[in-house]
Tab-separated table of C-alpha atoms and ligand atoms in Angstrom:
chain	number	residue	atom	x	y	z
A	478	UNK	CA	15.915	-3.175	-2.548
A	479	UNK	CA	16.566	-2.376	0.911
A	480	UNK	CA	15.130	-0.737	3.077
A	481	UNK	CA	17.222	2.008	5.783
A	482	UNK	CA	16.105	1.077	9.195
A	483	UNK	CA	16.578	3.903	11.846
A	484	UNK	CA	15.357	3.683	15.299
A	485	UNK	CA	14.774	7.352	16.334
A	486	UNK	CA	13.376	7.355	19.043
A	487	UNK	CA	10.873	5.001	21.819
A	488	UNK	CA	7.935	6.932	23.844
A	489	UNK	CA	5.449	5.150	25.946
A	490	UNK	CA	1.976	5.826	25.588
A	491	UNK	CA	-1.218	6.145	28.169
A	492	UNK	CA	-1.694	2.521	26.985
A	493	UNK	CA	1.866	1.224	26.758
A	494	UNK	CA	2.546	1.660	23.164
A	495	UNK	CA	6.153	1.024	22.313
A	496	UNK	CA	6.727	3.618	19.274
A	497	UNK	CA	9.601	2.879	17.172
A	498	UNK	CA	9.848	5.020	14.407
A	499	UNK	CA	11.871	3.527	11.176
A	500	UNK	CA	12.102	5.070	8.013
A	501	UNK	CA	12.011	2.964	4.882
A	502	UNK	CA	14.144	4.621	1.512
A	503	UNK	CA	11.981	2.455	-0.475
A	504	UNK	CA	10.036	4.562	-3.163
A	505	UNK	CA	8.728	1.438	-5.260
A	506	UNK	CA	5.863	-0.915	-4.942
A	507	UNK	CA	5.769	-2.466	-2.846
A	508	UNK	CA	6.426	0.367	-0.611
A	509	UNK	CA	6.792	-1.480	3.138
A	510	UNK	CA	9.298	-4.098	2.881
A	511	UNK	CA	10.470	-4.765	6.355
A	512	UNK	CA	6.690	-6.291	7.600
A	513	UNK	CA	3.987	-7.315	6.130
A	514	UNK	CA	0.844	-4.488	5.289
A	515	UNK	CA	-3.037	-5.190	4.226
A	516	UNK	CA	-5.747	-3.331	3.752
A	517	UNK	CA	-3.915	0.359	3.923
A	518	UNK	CA	-6.663	3.467	4.542
A	519	UNK	CA	-4.858	6.282	3.219
A	520	UNK	CA	-5.476	9.542	4.871
A	521	UNK	CA	-3.864	13.153	4.240
A	522	UNK	CA	-3.196	14.588	8.093
A	523	UNK	CA	-1.789	18.192	7.844
A	524	UNK	CA	-0.332	18.011	4.066
A	525	UNK	CA	1.323	14.316	4.914
A	526	UNK	CA	-0.116	11.233	3.921
A	527	UNK	CA	-0.691	8.675	6.356
A	528	UNK	CA	-1.416	5.089	5.790
A	529	UNK	CA	-3.437	2.898	8.364
A	530	UNK	CA	-2.942	-0.745	7.278
A	531	UNK	CA	-3.538	-4.189	8.927
A	532	UNK	CA	-0.639	-5.691	9.701
A	533	UNK	CA	-0.176	-8.882	8.848
A	534	UNK	CA	2.112	-12.128	11.001
A	535	UNK	CA	2.520	-15.204	9.752
A	536	UNK	CA	0.278	-17.772	12.340
A	537	UNK	CA	1.959	-20.337	14.371
A	538	UNK	CA	0.639	-23.523	16.327
A	539	UNK	CA	0.102	-21.037	19.212
A	540	UNK	CA	-0.445	-17.684	17.507
A	541	UNK	CA	-4.004	-17.331	15.345
A	542	UNK	CA	-4.781	-20.280	12.851
A	543	UNK	CA	-2.423	-21.910	10.378
A	544	UNK	CA	-3.183	-20.897	6.963
A	545	UNK	CA	-5.205	-18.178	7.635
A	546	UNK	CA	-5.200	-14.538	8.562
A	547	UNK	CA	-3.060	-13.423	11.365
A	548	UNK	CA	-3.143	-10.394	12.913
A	549	UNK	CA	-2.240	-8.504	16.189
A	550	UNK	CA	-2.091	-4.888	16.217
A	551	UNK	CA	-1.456	-2.011	13.725
A	552	UNK	CA	1.542	0.177	12.636
A	553	UNK	CA	1.115	3.626	11.033
A	554	UNK	CA	2.875	4.772	8.484
A	555	UNK	CA	3.467	8.703	7.118
A	556	UNK	CA	4.716	10.229	4.088
A	557	UNK	CA	5.295	13.592	2.693
A	558	UNK	CA	6.667	12.637	-0.721
A	559	UNK	CA	4.933	9.401	-0.730
A	560	UNK	CA	8.728	7.881	-1.907
A	561	UNK	CA	10.086	8.528	1.859
A	562	UNK	CA	8.123	6.674	4.432
A	563	UNK	CA	8.077	7.017	8.445
A	564	UNK	CA	6.657	3.600	10.210
A	565	UNK	CA	5.076	5.261	13.995
A	566	UNK	CA	5.195	1.801	15.317
A	567	UNK	CA	2.439	0.046	16.464
A	568	UNK	CA	-0.782	2.306	17.390
A	569	UNK	CA	-3.226	-0.749	18.920
A	570	UNK	CA	-2.766	-3.902	19.867
A	571	UNK	CA	-5.590	-6.499	20.924
A	572	UNK	CA	-3.926	-7.354	24.069
A	573	UNK	CA	-4.623	-3.549	24.965
A	574	UNK	CA	-8.126	-3.210	24.193
A	575	UNK	CA	-10.322	-3.960	27.088
A	576	UNK	CA	-13.147	-5.840	25.379
A	577	UNK	CA	-10.735	-7.296	22.762
A	578	UNK	CA	-10.352	-11.428	22.444
A	579	UNK	CA	-6.107	-11.072	23.265
A	580	UNK	CA	-5.833	-14.272	21.009
A	581	UNK	CA	-8.006	-13.408	18.144
A	582	UNK	CA	-5.608	-11.861	15.840
A	583	UNK	CA	-8.092	-10.267	13.820
A	584	UNK	CA	-7.296	-7.042	14.143
A	585	UNK	CA	-8.651	-6.731	10.252
A	586	UNK	CA	-8.907	-3.894	8.024
A	587	UNK	CA	-8.884	0.108	10.110
A	588	UNK	CA	-9.502	3.351	9.339
A	589	UNK	CA	-9.370	6.994	10.465
A	590	UNK	CA	-10.575	10.417	10.473
A	591	UNK	CA	-10.326	13.540	12.133
A	592	UNK	CA	-13.431	15.610	13.590
A	593	UNK	CA	-13.806	18.038	15.822
A	594	UNK	CA	-10.024	18.209	16.524
A	595	UNK	CA	-9.408	14.328	17.326
A	596	UNK	CA	-8.129	11.653	15.740
A	597	UNK	CA	-10.573	8.288	15.185
A	598	UNK	CA	-9.020	5.095	14.581
A	599	UNK	CA	-11.795	2.075	14.053
A	600	UNK	CA	-10.641	-1.487	14.014
A	601	UNK	CA	-12.834	-4.599	13.397
A	602	UNK	CA	-12.006	-7.252	15.392
A	603	UNK	CA	-13.662	-10.094	17.811
A	604	UNK	CA	-14.682	-9.496	21.530
A	605	UNK	CA	-13.906	-11.442	24.325
A	606	UNK	CA	-17.416	-10.957	24.883
A	607	UNK	CA	-19.661	-13.466	22.035
A	608	UNK	CA	-22.750	-13.175	23.894
A	609	UNK	CA	-24.761	-10.780	21.968
A	610	UNK	CA	-21.433	-10.621	19.575
A	611	UNK	CA	-21.175	-13.508	16.666
A	612	UNK	CA	-17.967	-12.856	14.649
A	613	UNK	CA	-16.588	-9.113	14.552
A	614	UNK	CA	-17.450	-5.859	16.105
A	615	UNK	CA	-15.673	-2.428	15.682
A	616	UNK	CA	-14.016	-0.420	17.948
A	617	UNK	CA	-12.978	3.238	18.181
A	618	UNK	CA	-9.458	4.357	19.828
A	619	UNK	CA	-9.022	8.407	20.169
A	620	UNK	CA	-5.529	10.519	19.625
A	621	UNK	CA	-5.162	14.169	19.678
A	622	UNK	CA	-2.000	13.413	16.543
A	623	UNK	CA	-2.754	11.360	13.617
A	624	UNK	CA	0.396	8.992	14.397
A	625	UNK	CA	-1.209	8.648	18.109
A	626	UNK	CA	-1.266	8.004	20.906
A	627	UNK	CA	-4.081	6.774	20.383
A	628	UNK	CA	-6.575	5.700	23.350
A	629	UNK	CA	-8.890	2.773	22.940
A	630	UNK	CA	-12.730	2.846	24.342
A	631	UNK	CA	-13.426	0.269	26.877
A	632	UNK	CA	-15.955	-1.202	24.683
A	633	UNK	CA	-17.078	-1.206	21.089
A	634	UNK	CA	-19.864	0.278	19.272
A	635	UNK	CA	-22.793	-0.265	19.653
A	636	UNK	CA	-25.169	-2.422	17.038
A	637	UNK	CA	-22.341	-3.393	14.864
A	638	UNK	CA	-21.467	-6.792	13.846
A	639	UNK	CA	-18.593	-6.795	10.807
A	640	UNK	CA	-15.378	-5.900	9.426
A	641	UNK	CA	-13.651	-3.545	7.758
A	642	UNK	CA	-15.342	-0.246	9.043
A	643	UNK	CA	-14.706	2.966	6.562
A	644	UNK	CA	-15.994	6.368	7.801
A	645	UNK	CA	-17.204	9.480	5.532
A	646	UNK	CA	-17.469	13.072	7.216
A	647	UNK	CA	-19.325	15.338	3.997
A	648	UNK	CA	-19.061	18.812	3.326
A	649	UNK	CA	-22.310	19.721	6.450
A	650	UNK	CA	-20.136	17.462	8.822
A	651	UNK	CA	-22.231	14.117	8.718
A	652	UNK	CA	-20.187	11.299	9.185
A	653	UNK	CA	-21.223	7.933	7.768
A	654	UNK	CA	-19.781	4.779	8.929
A	655	UNK	CA	-19.523	1.958	6.070
A	656	UNK	CA	-18.852	-1.792	6.872
A	657	UNK	CA	-19.104	-5.028	5.687
A	658	UNK	CA	-21.053	-8.456	6.580
A	659	UNK	CA	-22.092	-10.061	3.751
A	660	UNK	CA	-24.185	-7.328	2.404
A	661	UNK	CA	-22.360	-3.660	2.817
A	662	UNK	CA	-23.574	-1.530	5.264
A	663	UNK	CA	-24.042	2.088	6.706
A	664	UNK	CA	-25.343	4.110	9.539
A	665	UNK	CA	-24.780	7.790	10.267
A	666	UNK	CA	-22.811	8.298	13.489
A	667	UNK	CA	-23.484	10.891	16.227
A	668	UNK	CA	-21.411	14.290	16.575
A	669	UNK	CA	-19.113	12.331	18.776
A	670	UNK	CA	-17.896	9.484	15.797
A	671	UNK	CA	-18.223	6.928	18.488
A	672	UNK	CA	-21.909	5.853	18.911
A	673	UNK	CA	-25.156	5.363	15.606
A	674	UNK	CA	-27.283	8.046	15.053
A	675	UNK	CA	-29.352	6.158	12.804
A	676	UNK	CA	-29.695	2.258	12.345
A	677	UNK	CA	-27.397	0.404	10.260
A	678	UNK	CA	-29.016	-0.290	6.537
A	679	UNK	CA	-27.791	-2.049	3.971
A	680	UNK	CA	-26.532	0.174	1.022
A	681	UNK	CA	-28.441	-0.870	-2.053
A	682	UNK	CA	-28.150	-1.935	-5.731
A	683	UNK	CA	-25.150	-3.422	-5.295
A	684	UNK	CA	-23.675	-6.694	-7.160
A	685	UNK	CA	-25.538	-9.312	-5.241
A	686	UNK	CA	-23.825	-12.417	-6.762
A	687	UNK	CA	-20.257	-12.536	-4.948
A	688	UNK	CA	-18.371	-11.688	-1.503
A	689	UNK	CA	-18.573	-7.718	-1.260
A	690	UNK	CA	-16.062	-6.226	1.413
A	691	UNK	CA	-13.544	-3.127	2.727
A	692	UNK	CA	-16.029	-0.256	1.367
A	693	UNK	CA	-14.324	2.990	0.922
A	694	UNK	CA	-16.396	6.267	0.392
A	695	UNK	CA	-14.841	9.499	-1.308
A	696	UNK	CA	-16.015	12.575	-2.869
A	697	UNK	CA	-15.009	14.557	-5.960
A	698	UNK	CA	-16.864	17.501	-7.746
A	699	UNK	CA	-20.014	16.587	-6.101
A	700	UNK	CA	-19.959	13.016	-7.059
A	701	UNK	CA	-20.152	10.259	-4.320
A	702	UNK	CA	-17.809	7.145	-4.995
A	703	UNK	CA	-18.355	3.599	-3.161
A	704	UNK	CA	-15.513	1.570	-3.412
A	705	UNK	CA	-15.152	-2.185	-2.627
A	706	UNK	CA	-13.723	-5.637	-3.744
A	707	UNK	CA	-15.862	-8.024	-5.309
A	708	UNK	CA	-15.530	-11.570	-6.159
A	709	UNK	CA	-17.018	-11.113	-9.357
A	710	UNK	CA	-15.099	-14.317	-11.061
A	711	UNK	CA	-12.281	-16.435	-8.571
A	712	UNK	CA	-10.847	-13.008	-6.636
A	713	UNK	CA	-11.195	-9.945	-5.845
A	714	UNK	CA	-11.363	-6.874	-7.925
A	715	UNK	CA	-12.047	-3.402	-6.918
A	716	UNK	CA	-15.197	-1.926	-8.383
A	717	UNK	CA	-16.937	1.605	-7.640
A	718	UNK	CA	-20.762	2.665	-7.638
A	719	UNK	CA	-21.777	6.335	-7.838
A	720	UNK	CA	-24.333	8.427	-6.627
A	721	UNK	CA	-25.107	12.113	-5.615
A	722	UNK	CA	-25.164	11.310	-1.567
A	723	UNK	CA	-23.089	9.317	0.441
A	724	UNK	CA	-26.566	6.861	0.945
A	725	UNK	CA	-27.134	6.412	-2.615
A	726	UNK	CA	-29.551	5.374	-4.344
A	727	UNK	CA	-25.686	4.192	-6.099
A	728	UNK	CA	-25.037	2.670	-9.584
A	729	UNK	CA	-22.660	0.297	-10.573
A	730	UNK	CA	-20.065	1.955	-12.486
A	731	UNK	CA	-16.914	0.075	-13.156
A	732	UNK	CA	-13.855	-1.730	-12.335
A	733	UNK	CA	-10.903	0.246	-10.957
A	734	UNK	CA	-8.345	-3.324	-10.739
A	735	UNK	CA	-9.257	-5.994	-12.368
A	736	UNK	CA	-8.342	-9.372	-10.268
A	737	UNK	CA	-4.785	-10.007	-9.718
A	738	UNK	CA	-3.522	-12.694	-12.232
A	739	UNK	CA	-1.109	-14.495	-9.436
A	740	UNK	CA	-3.966	-15.602	-7.346
A	741	UNK	CA	-3.544	-13.158	-4.458
A	742	UNK	CA	-7.422	-14.092	-3.418
A	743	UNK	CA	-7.978	-10.754	-1.406
A	744	UNK	CA	-7.470	-6.696	-2.505
A	745	UNK	CA	-8.310	-4.049	-0.615
A	746	UNK	CA	-8.437	-0.013	-1.627
A	747	UNK	CA	-8.690	3.714	-0.459
A	748	UNK	CA	-8.203	6.829	-2.518
A	749	UNK	CA	-7.167	10.046	-2.338
A	750	UNK	CA	-6.235	13.349	-3.650
A	751	UNK	CA	-2.555	14.729	-2.735
A	752	UNK	CA	-0.584	17.593	-3.948
A	753	UNK	CA	-3.535	17.864	-7.083
A	754	UNK	CA	-2.685	14.389	-8.076
A	755	UNK	CA	-4.850	11.005	-7.283
A	756	UNK	CA	-3.595	8.010	-5.806
A	757	UNK	CA	-5.147	4.576	-5.270
A	758	UNK	CA	-4.008	2.824	-2.435
A	759	UNK	CA	-4.100	-1.241	-2.612
A	760	UNK	CA	-2.238	-4.295	-1.471
A	761	UNK	CA	-0.621	-7.716	-2.950
A	762	UNK	CA	1.584	-10.162	-1.528
A	763	UNK	CA	4.337	-9.149	-3.289
A	764	UNK	CA	6.645	-10.683	-0.467
A	765	UNK	CA	4.918	-13.955	0.263
A	766	UNK	CA	4.295	-15.698	-3.457
A	767	UNK	CA	3.236	-18.726	-2.275
A	768	UNK	CA	0.682	-17.450	0.755
A	769	UNK	CA	-1.909	-14.692	0.032
A	770	UNK	CA	-2.894	-14.119	3.721
A	771	UNK	CA	0.798	-11.855	4.202
A	772	UNK	CA	0.506	-9.077	2.049
A	773	UNK	CA	2.390	-5.788	0.907
A	774	UNK	CA	0.693	-2.506	0.665
A	775	UNK	CA	0.762	-0.748	-2.654
A	776	UNK	CA	-0.176	2.671	-4.167
A	777	UNK	CA	-0.105	3.861	-7.922
A	778	UNK	CA	-1.424	7.173	-9.741
A	779	UNK	CA	-5.312	7.302	-10.763
A	780	UNK	CA	-7.076	8.573	-13.091
A	781	UNK	CA	-10.442	9.941	-13.827
A	782	UNK	CA	-12.824	11.119	-17.114
A	783	UNK	CA	-14.033	14.196	-17.699
A	784	UNK	CA	-17.525	12.326	-17.120
A	785	UNK	CA	-15.854	12.095	-13.717
A	786	UNK	CA	-15.509	7.846	-14.360
A	787	UNK	CA	-12.313	6.016	-12.637
A	788	UNK	CA	-9.555	4.483	-15.663
A	789	UNK	CA	-8.802	1.330	-14.705
A	790	UNK	CA	-5.422	1.448	-12.495
A	791	UNK	CA	-3.113	-1.750	-14.190
A	792	UNK	CA	-0.866	-2.047	-10.766
A	793	UNK	CA	2.976	-1.282	-11.444
A	794	UNK	CA	5.799	-2.103	-9.395
A	795	UNK	CA	7.222	1.425	-9.888
A	796	UNK	CA	4.716	2.900	-8.065
A	797	UNK	CA	4.859	6.728	-7.449
A	798	UNK	CA	6.984	9.599	-7.295
A	799	UNK	CA	10.572	10.051	-8.441
A	800	UNK	CA	13.474	8.605	-7.712
A	801	UNK	CA	16.933	10.411	-6.875
A	802	UNK	CA	19.298	9.187	-9.547
A	803	UNK	CA	22.142	9.803	-6.008
A	804	UNK	CA	19.676	6.916	-4.314
A	805	UNK	CA	19.107	3.079	-5.103
A	806	UNK	CA	17.977	2.755	-8.566
A	807	UNK	CA	15.582	-0.833	-8.059
A	808	UNK	CA	15.765	-2.063	-11.783
A	809	UNK	CA	13.855	-4.884	-10.834
A	810	UNK	CA	10.726	-2.509	-9.567
A	811	UNK	CA	10.680	-1.771	-13.297
A	812	UNK	CA	8.509	-0.016	-16.059
A	813	UNK	CA	8.548	-2.152	-18.474
A	814	UNK	CA	10.441	-5.317	-19.282
A	815	UNK	CA	11.410	-6.967	-22.288
A	816	UNK	CA	9.811	-11.003	-23.227
A	817	UNK	CA	12.577	-12.939	-23.420
A	818	UNK	CA	15.738	-12.485	-21.382
A	819	UNK	CA	14.765	-10.630	-18.577
A	820	UNK	CA	13.755	-12.107	-15.102
A	821	UNK	CA	12.958	-10.618	-11.636
A	822	UNK	CA	13.996	-13.167	-8.077
A	823	UNK	CA	14.123	-11.914	-4.505
A	824	UNK	CA	17.494	-11.478	-3.469
A	825	UNK	CA	17.086	-13.712	-0.753
A	826	UNK	CA	14.666	-16.233	-0.625
A	827	UNK	CA	15.297	-16.590	3.215
A	828	UNK	CA	14.947	-12.830	3.986
A	829	UNK	CA	12.469	-11.468	1.206
A	830	UNK	CA	12.458	-8.044	3.165
A	831	UNK	CA	16.064	-7.617	1.150
A	832	UNK	CA	14.097	-7.284	-2.316
A	833	UNK	CA	14.717	-8.233	-5.463
A	834	UNK	CA	17.300	-8.239	-8.126
A	835	UNK	CA	17.489	-8.009	-11.801
A	836	UNK	CA	18.767	-11.364	-14.290
A	837	UNK	CA	19.407	-9.872	-17.777
A	838	UNK	CA	20.452	-13.333	-19.749
A	839	UNK	CA	20.419	-12.412	-23.878
A	840	UNK	CA	22.023	-8.845	-25.534
A	841	UNK	CA	18.455	-8.033	-26.559
A	842	UNK	CA	16.782	-8.007	-23.039
A	843	UNK	CA	16.668	-4.093	-21.091
A	844	UNK	CA	14.372	-3.207	-18.191
A	845	UNK	CA	12.989	0.583	-18.550
A	846	UNK	CA	12.801	2.329	-15.632
A	847	UNK	CA	10.698	5.756	-15.520
A	848	UNK	CA	10.804	9.209	-13.920
A	849	UNK	CA	14.623	9.306	-12.550
A	850	UNK	CA	15.789	12.658	-10.943
A	851	UNK	CA	18.939	14.213	-12.386
A	852	UNK	CA	18.336	17.851	-11.610
A	853	UNK	CA	20.693	20.287	-12.706
A	854	UNK	CA	23.817	18.622	-11.463
A	855	UNK	CA	27.063	17.588	-13.305
A	856	UNK	CA	27.183	13.348	-12.600
A	857	UNK	CA	30.447	11.783	-13.375
A	858	UNK	CA	29.698	8.057	-12.450
A	859	UNK	CA	27.455	5.541	-12.324
A	860	UNK	CA	27.519	2.143	-10.428
A	861	UNK	CA	25.853	-1.155	-10.674
A	862	UNK	CA	25.519	-3.653	-7.653
A	863	UNK	CA	26.137	-6.130	-9.540
A	864	UNK	CA	27.723	-9.799	-10.269
A	865	UNK	CA	28.211	-11.866	-13.368
A	866	UNK	CA	29.266	-15.889	-14.002
A	867	UNK	CA	30.121	-14.845	-17.272
A	868	UNK	CA	31.569	-11.209	-17.486
A	869	UNK	CA	29.575	-9.063	-19.529
A	870	UNK	CA	28.558	-5.324	-20.233
A	871	UNK	CA	25.955	-3.436	-19.172
A	872	UNK	CA	24.669	-0.484	-21.704
A	873	UNK	CA	22.295	2.276	-19.783
A	874	UNK	CA	20.186	4.710	-22.604
A	875	UNK	CA	17.454	7.194	-21.943
A	876	UNK	CA	14.412	6.847	-23.070
A	877	UNK	CA	14.812	3.283	-25.474
A	878	UNK	CA	17.513	0.926	-26.196
A	879	UNK	CA	18.506	2.869	-28.792
A	880	UNK	CA	17.945	6.538	-27.538
A	881	UNK	CA	21.299	8.250	-26.649
A	882	UNK	CA	24.455	6.244	-24.493
A	883	UNK	CA	24.699	7.506	-21.059
A	884	UNK	CA	27.237	5.070	-20.114
A	885	UNK	CA	28.474	1.595	-20.362
A	886	UNK	CA	29.460	-0.542	-17.020
A	887	UNK	CA	31.894	-3.449	-17.961
A	888	UNK	CA	31.193	-6.634	-15.207
A	889	UNK	CA	34.092	-8.537	-14.776
A	890	UNK	CA	33.916	-12.463	-14.292
A	891	UNK	CA	32.451	-13.005	-11.077
A	892	UNK	CA	29.993	-14.772	-8.154
A	893	UNK	CA	30.253	-12.121	-5.499
A	894	UNK	CA	28.229	-8.896	-5.162
A	895	UNK	CA	30.781	-6.189	-6.028
A	896	UNK	CA	29.321	-2.349	-7.054
A	897	UNK	CA	31.075	-1.799	-10.350
A	898	UNK	CA	31.713	2.179	-11.560
A	899	UNK	CA	31.932	3.441	-15.169
A	900	UNK	CA	32.017	7.384	-16.200
A	901	UNK	CA	29.574	9.274	-17.674
A	902	UNK	CA	29.468	9.559	-21.991
A	903	UNK	CA	26.572	12.438	-21.154
A	904	UNK	CA	25.171	13.644	-18.232
A	905	UNK	CA	21.528	13.136	-17.830
A	906	UNK	CA	19.240	16.471	-16.632
A	907	UNK	CA	15.962	15.876	-15.115
A	908	UNK	CA	13.756	13.897	-15.159
A	909	UNK	CA	14.333	10.380	-17.168
A	910	UNK	CA	13.056	7.374	-18.194
A	911	UNK	CA	16.089	4.833	-18.428
A	912	UNK	CA	16.604	1.549	-20.364
A	913	UNK	CA	19.207	-0.731	-19.310
A	914	UNK	CA	20.234	-3.544	-21.139
A	915	UNK	CA	24.087	-6.251	-21.889
A	916	UNK	CA	25.935	-5.068	-25.084
A	917	UNK	CA	27.047	-8.731	-25.909
A	918	UNK	CA	26.739	-12.465	-25.117
A	919	UNK	CA	26.227	-12.825	-21.275
A	920	UNK	CA	24.669	-12.291	-18.334
A	921	UNK	CA	24.980	-10.378	-15.538
A	922	UNK	CA	22.176	-9.556	-11.832
A	923	UNK	CA	21.699	-6.146	-10.702
A	924	UNK	CA	21.080	-5.138	-7.203
A	925	UNK	CA	20.495	-1.333	-8.118
A	926	UNK	CA	22.090	0.778	-9.968
A	927	UNK	CA	23.049	4.370	-8.662
A	928	UNK	CA	24.865	8.421	-10.647
A	929	UNK	CA	27.192	10.003	-8.812
B	1188	FUB	O1	-7.334	-8.596	6.147
B	1188	FUB	C1	-8.473	-9.203	6.291
B	1188	FUB	C2	-9.021	-9.055	5.349
B	1188	FUB	O2	-9.018	-9.808	4.238
B	1188	FUB	C3	-9.768	-7.667	5.546
B	1188	FUB	O3	-10.698	-7.229	6.720
B	1188	FUB	C4	-10.932	-7.941	4.050
B	1188	FUB	O4	-11.178	-6.550	3.302
B	1188	FUB	C5	-9.819	-8.463	3.223
B	1188	FUB	O5	-8.887	-7.623	2.569
């Protein structure tokens, strides 16, 4: 999988941030490949999805603490279709906020909301002055547009000690700030969105054993869903509790996502409804499998049962949305894969942002890639960026391994990546699921396929 970087413009904001806009062509998980991202807070503003994540960077001897989280700034990303993402560049940075410790590298999970014509960006970090605050506190930066420029306030919010701010605005306009500090806390915000209107209280009736953090509250059909990562066993899983008010009392309601089978210790969630579909944003350490403090954000569809309970989400590589047939169809972000003879690995272990490759090694091996959009065009050829040390013939079928044959692609014996093309025996129409397999003996590695 490759991302297309396109520098479009630069601007200088009041606080002198460099804003670079880049377009990523990734439609699958993780959906940002050119940098580490975590703790995604997704919001719908002006019919576009904006994601405000943390920005993990590798620590060094002089930057942060080796073996721990290291975060110095925030980017914001947006998309009109959840497939094509724009990086609007840095919006807030630790060395540009007057009260922030410029060597803290602790710009953890943020949030952003719209109220009274302004966008309020909430971020936790370590202050310069630690007289009254031990650890983290929470600051606010304000903008006229969701992508900034954001102007940070000169001081953090008073009486808030903790991480992972989340702001919920109810139908009556009341705003609530939630955060984590061992327990999960809530306080009402004043109309100015920058000061507490009530004393902080602990959100009650949640599991008491095991770390809880990352609160995110949303409302649907009169039910207030309070979601949070919780270490029930070894690592964080996503849970939720429900109530009939934003302040509770909450009742534990279930697990949204199980803990990661590969051991990524943190997870962090947000939920939005966009174009009549609900989505869950979360993170995993896809681009850094051996170090789980360098994470990557993902999105999958979220479904509710008729009684309002949330269906558990199984994380996917395929992600959401349709993939256009004439773009790079990244088979390594498959929907399903055979038990044997199919493996995924990085294209370049020294530059993981180049993404992954699929290797098929036995004739029975296959991968299925769902929801490819062929529209109503007459397609003539399919091409595969592939290499085969033995020589091999790939087959592309619709729906399953025995489904209608779309094409056979001959991959000659070679050790260099080459784009091989072949005529189609049928031209698919509209949305189809593709299954790719090897016809006879031999093995092949595939970066992507694409139709013409
Ligand atoms: O990203 C740093 C911390 O890890 C966040 O604040 C937590 O929610 C966890 O994801």
